[in-house]
């Protein structure tokens, strides 16, 4: 059986994009208790609309409520759960036993999934959470493939694992570094990512004289993790009995959601169609290289902890720029919303679901009221000619070097 592909939905537009580009389910948050306070998040009205859209497509929507409650938050949590009673989300994603207790009191029939924040690392823990009515566990990211396989063999609960996105240096993301250094708590959804900062030593009697911790004049990045990328290892995860493959990134861009989701969708469909002869397509990795990311690694999947750390720098790599969204057909042209500057002569690639893509050289566009322009500015709405087969919701990007 092919696993579910679960994609992030930081706001309503990203939710629509994830579903369109191949996600079987999306996960999102509302304003409180979701551990992504700086994501766009959804209003209650948008959450209801998101459920309606997902269900109309035969897909699912999970609501993240995985913050740990403080004493003064129980009243607000109860109030929120009361408001959610009439909204048909398919499951709550929880970490705190206290929040689980409130859900069982207020909304006992709602399906519950356990967040990776709960650090589930064994079949014994899986049995415990299953006894509490939890249907699915998002396993701790620190587990190896062998450990995932062992838990699957000894537990009946559904298993979910992250397959792509940013990793945290702290155990299952439970970190105090940001709270201590910037006053923004990762455990309250406002991480400032100080693990990515450049560190060096300064001796008290020598102010301004900085000493690198390692023999490197740029400093040290011993806290810096690689980004997770398991697209080449989906058969192993499927063989281990994983039920859902999760993409990280509620705070990532709409373009990230589209590009990563469509690549993993293509990979899963390729396995479904020919599991015995599955081969990783270089086009999938090209797609993942086209989004902003740190160097990729396999995390802890193969018992190699050093594969998780990237000590050279904390820079992001990105092979292309996201420059526009196709909004609608417009009298033989297409209405395009600019997201980055497009200049005459730029070679653009149009991407859509199903790994559909085409190229066009941009020469000119037309303002809404008819004036011709040779440069499209960010946030501008213009009409432009695009290749046959273009559809609303397609994205435009410009490679930094000619596309392979």
PDB file of N, CA and C in Angstrom, residues 319-373:
ATOM      1  N   UNK A 319      18.996  27.054  -6.575  1.00  0.00           N
ATOM      2  CA  UNK A 319      19.409  27.080  -7.975  1.00  0.00           C
ATOM      3  C   UNK A 319      18.539  27.960  -8.851  1.00  0.00           C
ATOM      4  N   UNK A 320      17.414  28.433  -8.332  1.00  0.00           N
ATOM      5  CA  UNK A 320      16.568  29.280  -9.164  1.00  0.00           C
ATOM      6  C   UNK A 320      15.717  30.209  -8.306  1.00  0.00           C
ATOM      7  N   UNK A 321      15.132  31.209  -8.954  1.00  0.00           N
ATOM      8  CA  UNK A 321      14.274  32.184  -8.291  1.00  0.00           C
ATOM      9  C   UNK A 321      12.819  31.945  -8.690  1.00  0.00           C
ATOM     10  N   UNK A 322      11.950  32.001  -7.737  1.00  0.00           N
ATOM     11  CA  UNK A 322      10.506  31.957  -7.959  1.00  0.00           C
ATOM     12  C   UNK A 322      10.070  33.355  -8.381  1.00  0.00           C
ATOM     13  N   UNK A 323       9.500  33.495  -9.588  1.00  0.00           N
ATOM     14  CA  UNK A 323       9.234  34.837 -10.113  1.00  0.00           C
ATOM     15  C   UNK A 323       7.765  35.160 -10.361  1.00  0.00           C
ATOM     16  N   UNK A 324       6.861  34.172 -10.368  1.00  0.00           N
ATOM     17  CA  UNK A 324       5.474  34.522 -10.633  1.00  0.00           C
ATOM     18  C   UNK A 324       4.512  33.371 -10.475  1.00  0.00           C
ATOM     19  N   UNK A 325       3.232  33.728 -10.353  1.00  0.00           N
ATOM     20  CA  UNK A 325       2.131  32.761 -10.240  1.00  0.00           C
ATOM     21  C   UNK A 325       1.136  33.036 -11.355  1.00  0.00           C
ATOM     22  N   UNK A 326       0.741  31.988 -12.056  1.00  0.00           N
ATOM     23  CA  UNK A 326      -0.302  32.114 -13.069  1.00  0.00           C
ATOM     24  C   UNK A 326      -1.647  32.109 -12.365  1.00  0.00           C
ATOM     25  N   UNK A 327      -2.389  33.199 -12.548  1.00  0.00           N
ATOM     26  CA  UNK A 327      -3.660  33.326 -11.830  1.00  0.00           C
ATOM     27  C   UNK A 327      -4.870  32.915 -12.672  1.00  0.00           C
ATOM     28  N   UNK A 328      -4.922  33.308 -13.947  1.00  0.00           N
ATOM     29  CA  UNK A 328      -6.115  33.022 -14.750  1.00  0.00           C
ATOM     30  C   UNK A 328      -5.819  33.260 -16.216  1.00  0.00           C
ATOM     31  N   UNK A 329      -6.627  32.629 -17.091  1.00  0.00           N
ATOM     32  CA  UNK A 329      -6.577  32.930 -18.520  1.00  0.00           C
ATOM     33  C   UNK A 329      -7.171  34.316 -18.746  1.00  0.00           C
ATOM     34  N   UNK A 330      -6.639  35.023 -19.751  1.00  0.00           N
ATOM     35  CA  UNK A 330      -7.084  36.402 -19.975  1.00  0.00           C
ATOM     36  C   UNK A 330      -7.001  36.752 -21.449  1.00  0.00           C
ATOM     37  N   UNK A 331      -8.066  36.439 -22.213  1.00  0.00           N
ATOM     38  CA  UNK A 331      -8.204  36.856 -23.613  1.00  0.00           C
ATOM     39  C   UNK A 331      -6.980  36.489 -24.453  1.00  0.00           C
ATOM     40  N   UNK A 332      -6.627  35.215 -24.454  1.00  0.00           N
ATOM     41  CA  UNK A 332      -5.488  34.760 -25.242  1.00  0.00           C
ATOM     42  C   UNK A 332      -4.158  34.895 -24.533  1.00  0.00           C
ATOM     43  N   UNK A 333      -4.137  35.570 -23.405  1.00  0.00           N
ATOM     44  CA  UNK A 333      -2.939  35.703 -22.590  1.00  0.00           C
ATOM     45  C   UNK A 333      -3.196  35.070 -21.227  1.00  0.00           C
ATOM     46  N   UNK A 334      -2.269  35.274 -20.305  1.00  0.00           N
ATOM     47  CA  UNK A 334      -2.433  34.766 -18.949  1.00  0.00           C
ATOM     48  C   UNK A 334      -2.204  35.885 -17.946  1.00  0.00           C
ATOM     49  N   UNK A 335      -3.061  35.930 -16.928  1.00  0.00           N
ATOM     50  CA  UNK A 335      -2.869  36.881 -15.841  1.00  0.00           C
ATOM     51  C   UNK A 335      -1.836  36.296 -14.889  1.00  0.00           C
ATOM     52  N   UNK A 336      -0.742  37.036 -14.694  1.00  0.00           N
ATOM     53  CA  UNK A 336       0.373  36.575 -13.875  1.00  0.00           C
ATOM     54  C   UNK A 336       0.645  37.581 -12.767  1.00  0.00           C
ATOM     55  N   UNK A 337       0.826  37.059 -11.552  1.00  0.00           N
ATOM     56  CA  UNK A 337       1.232  37.892 -10.425  1.00  0.00           C
ATOM     57  C   UNK A 337       2.737  37.756 -10.247  1.00  0.00           C
ATOM     58  N   UNK A 338       3.464  38.865 -10.374  1.00  0.00           N
ATOM     59  CA  UNK A 338       4.898  38.829 -10.210  1.00  0.00           C
ATOM     60  C   UNK A 338       5.288  38.610  -8.756  1.00  0.00           C
ATOM     61  N   UNK A 339       6.275  37.774  -8.513  1.00  0.00           N
ATOM     62  CA  UNK A 339       6.803  37.557  -7.172  1.00  0.00           C
ATOM     63  C   UNK A 339       8.276  37.959  -7.068  1.00  0.00           C
ATOM     64  N   UNK A 340       8.914  38.130  -8.206  1.00  0.00           N
ATOM     65  CA  UNK A 340      10.285  38.604  -8.279  1.00  0.00           C
ATOM     66  C   UNK A 340      10.407  39.313  -9.625  1.00  0.00           C
ATOM     67  N   UNK A 341      11.419  40.119  -9.791  1.00  0.00           N
ATOM     68  CA  UNK A 341      11.535  40.900 -11.026  1.00  0.00           C
ATOM     69  C   UNK A 341      11.781  39.995 -12.224  1.00  0.00           C
ATOM     70  N   UNK A 342      11.047  40.225 -13.319  1.00  0.00           N
ATOM     71  CA  UNK A 342      11.226  39.507 -14.579  1.00  0.00           C
ATOM     72  C   UNK A 342      11.598  40.537 -15.644  1.00  0.00           C
ATOM     73  N   UNK A 343      12.698  40.279 -16.354  1.00  0.00           N
ATOM     74  CA  UNK A 343      13.173  41.222 -17.373  1.00  0.00           C
ATOM     75  C   UNK A 343      13.097  40.590 -18.754  1.00  0.00           C
ATOM     76  N   UNK A 344      12.987  41.447 -19.766  1.00  0.00           N
ATOM     77  CA  UNK A 344      12.976  40.978 -21.143  1.00  0.00           C
ATOM     78  C   UNK A 344      14.233  40.160 -21.419  1.00  0.00           C
ATOM     79  N   UNK A 345      14.040  39.003 -22.029  1.00  0.00           N
ATOM     80  CA  UNK A 345      15.152  38.099 -22.309  1.00  0.00           C
ATOM     81  C   UNK A 345      15.334  36.998 -21.289  1.00  0.00           C
ATOM     82  N   UNK A 346      14.662  37.089 -20.146  1.00  0.00           N
ATOM     83  CA  UNK A 346      14.753  36.038 -19.140  1.00  0.00           C
ATOM     84  C   UNK A 346      14.163  34.732 -19.667  1.00  0.00           C
ATOM     85  N   UNK A 347      14.890  33.644 -19.472  1.00  0.00           N
ATOM     86  CA  UNK A 347      14.363  32.322 -19.810  1.00  0.00           C
ATOM     87  C   UNK A 347      13.650  31.773 -18.570  1.00  0.00           C
ATOM     88  N   UNK A 348      12.353  31.550 -18.709  1.00  0.00           N
ATOM     89  CA  UNK A 348      11.533  31.119 -17.581  1.00  0.00           C
ATOM     90  C   UNK A 348      11.103  29.674 -17.764  1.00  0.00           C
ATOM     91  N   UNK A 349      10.889  29.007 -16.643  1.00  0.00           N
ATOM     92  CA  UNK A 349      10.331  27.666 -16.639  1.00  0.00           C
ATOM     93  C   UNK A 349       8.998  27.717 -15.916  1.00  0.00           C
ATOM     94  N   UNK A 350       7.974  27.161 -16.533  1.00  0.00           N
ATOM     95  CA  UNK A 350       6.643  27.092 -15.931  1.00  0.00           C
ATOM     96  C   UNK A 350       6.475  25.684 -15.386  1.00  0.00           C
ATOM     97  N   UNK A 351       6.103  25.558 -14.110  1.00  0.00           N
ATOM     98  CA  UNK A 351       5.918  24.238 -13.518  1.00  0.00           C
ATOM     99  C   UNK A 351       4.492  24.084 -13.011  1.00  0.00           C
ATOM    100  N   UNK A 352       4.014  22.849 -13.069  1.00  0.00           N
ATOM    101  CA  UNK A 352       2.685  22.534 -12.567  1.00  0.00           C
ATOM    102  C   UNK A 352       2.673  21.157 -11.942  1.00  0.00           C
ATOM    103  N   UNK A 353       1.512  20.688 -11.497  1.00  0.00           N
ATOM    104  CA  UNK A 353       1.416  19.358 -10.893  1.00  0.00           C
ATOM    105  C   UNK A 353       1.846  18.270 -11.869  1.00  0.00           C
ATOM    106  N   UNK A 354       2.210  17.116 -11.313  1.00  0.00           N
ATOM    107  CA  UNK A 354       2.566  15.988 -12.162  1.00  0.00           C
ATOM    108  C   UNK A 354       3.896  16.138 -12.861  1.00  0.00           C
ATOM    109  N   UNK A 355       4.784  16.972 -12.338  1.00  0.00           N
ATOM    110  CA  UNK A 355       6.084  17.248 -12.946  1.00  0.00           C
ATOM    111  C   UNK A 355       5.926  17.855 -14.344  1.00  0.00           C
ATOM    112  N   UNK A 356       4.778  18.464 -14.594  1.00  0.00           N
ATOM    113  CA  UNK A 356       4.570  19.164 -15.865  1.00  0.00           C
ATOM    114  C   UNK A 356       5.378  20.454 -15.867  1.00  0.00           C
ATOM    115  N   UNK A 357       6.093  20.717 -16.957  1.00  0.00           N
ATOM    116  CA  UNK A 357       6.856  21.946 -17.053  1.00  0.00           C
ATOM    117  C   UNK A 357       7.127  22.303 -18.514  1.00  0.00           C
ATOM    118  N   UNK A 358       7.396  23.578 -18.734  1.00  0.00           N
ATOM    119  CA  UNK A 358       7.675  24.079 -20.080  1.00  0.00           C
ATOM    120  C   UNK A 358       8.536  25.325 -19.938  1.00  0.00           C
ATOM    121  N   UNK A 359       9.200  25.688 -21.031  1.00  0.00           N
ATOM    122  CA  UNK A 359      10.059  26.868 -21.018  1.00  0.00           C
ATOM    123  C   UNK A 359       9.500  27.946 -21.933  1.00  0.00           C
ATOM    124  N   UNK A 360       9.820  29.195 -21.594  1.00  0.00           N
ATOM    125  CA  UNK A 360       9.457  30.331 -22.437  1.00  0.00           C
ATOM    126  C   UNK A 360      10.478  31.434 -22.196  1.00  0.00           C
ATOM    127  N   UNK A 361      10.795  32.180 -23.239  1.00  0.00           N
ATOM    128  CA  UNK A 361      11.648  33.354 -23.093  1.00  0.00           C
ATOM    129  C   UNK A 361      10.737  34.568 -22.988  1.00  0.00           C
ATOM    130  N   UNK A 362      10.850  35.277 -21.882  1.00  0.00           N
ATOM    131  CA  UNK A 362       9.991  36.449 -21.661  1.00  0.00           C
ATOM    132  C   UNK A 362      10.483  37.623 -22.497  1.00  0.00           C
ATOM    133  N   UNK A 363       9.557  38.229 -23.226  1.00  0.00           N
ATOM    134  CA  UNK A 363       9.892  39.418 -24.014  1.00  0.00           C
ATOM    135  C   UNK A 363       9.109  40.639 -23.571  1.00  0.00           C
ATOM    136  N   UNK A 364       7.811  40.451 -23.306  1.00  0.00           N
ATOM    137  CA  UNK A 364       7.002  41.586 -22.895  1.00  0.00           C
ATOM    138  C   UNK A 364       5.735  41.109 -22.204  1.00  0.00           C
ATOM    139  N   UNK A 365       5.130  42.014 -21.476  1.00  0.00           N
ATOM    140  CA  UNK A 365       3.847  41.769 -20.820  1.00  0.00           C
ATOM    141  C   UNK A 365       3.017  43.035 -20.942  1.00  0.00           C
ATOM    142  N   UNK A 366       1.775  42.935 -20.508  1.00  0.00           N
ATOM    143  CA  UNK A 366       0.858  44.062 -20.635  1.00  0.00           C
ATOM    144  C   UNK A 366       0.197  44.338 -19.293  1.00  0.00           C
ATOM    145  N   UNK A 367       0.209  45.576 -18.904  1.00  0.00           N
ATOM    146  CA  UNK A 367      -0.474  45.961 -17.677  1.00  0.00           C
ATOM    147  C   UNK A 367      -1.965  45.707 -17.814  1.00  0.00           C
ATOM    148  N   UNK A 368      -2.636  45.661 -16.692  1.00  0.00           N
ATOM    149  CA  UNK A 368      -4.068  45.358 -16.683  1.00  0.00           C
ATOM    150  C   UNK A 368      -4.839  46.289 -17.606  1.00  0.00           C
ATOM    151  N   UNK A 369      -4.408  47.553 -17.689  1.00  0.00           N
ATOM    152  CA  UNK A 369      -5.125  48.527 -18.516  1.00  0.00           C
ATOM    153  C   UNK A 369      -4.497  48.704 -19.889  1.00  0.00           C
ATOM    154  N   UNK A 370      -3.585  47.796 -20.277  1.00  0.00           N
ATOM    155  CA  UNK A 370      -3.149  47.767 -21.666  1.00  0.00           C
ATOM    156  C   UNK A 370      -1.748  48.229 -21.963  1.00  0.00           C
ATOM    157  N   UNK A 371      -1.080  48.924 -21.075  1.00  0.00           N
ATOM    158  CA  UNK A 371       0.266  49.411 -21.354  1.00  0.00           C
ATOM    159  C   UNK A 371       1.287  48.292 -21.406  1.00  0.00           C
ATOM    160  N   UNK A 372       2.213  48.345 -22.387  1.00  0.00           N
ATOM    161  CA  UNK A 372       3.224  47.303 -22.545  1.00  0.00           C
ATOM    162  C   UNK A 372       4.405  47.554 -21.608  1.00  0.00           C
ATOM    163  N   UNK A 373       4.926  46.483 -21.004  1.00  0.00           N
ATOM    164  CA  UNK A 373       6.097  46.589 -20.134  1.00  0.00           C
ATOM    165  C   UNK A 373       7.087  45.496 -20.509  1.00  0.00           C
TER     166      UNK A 373
END
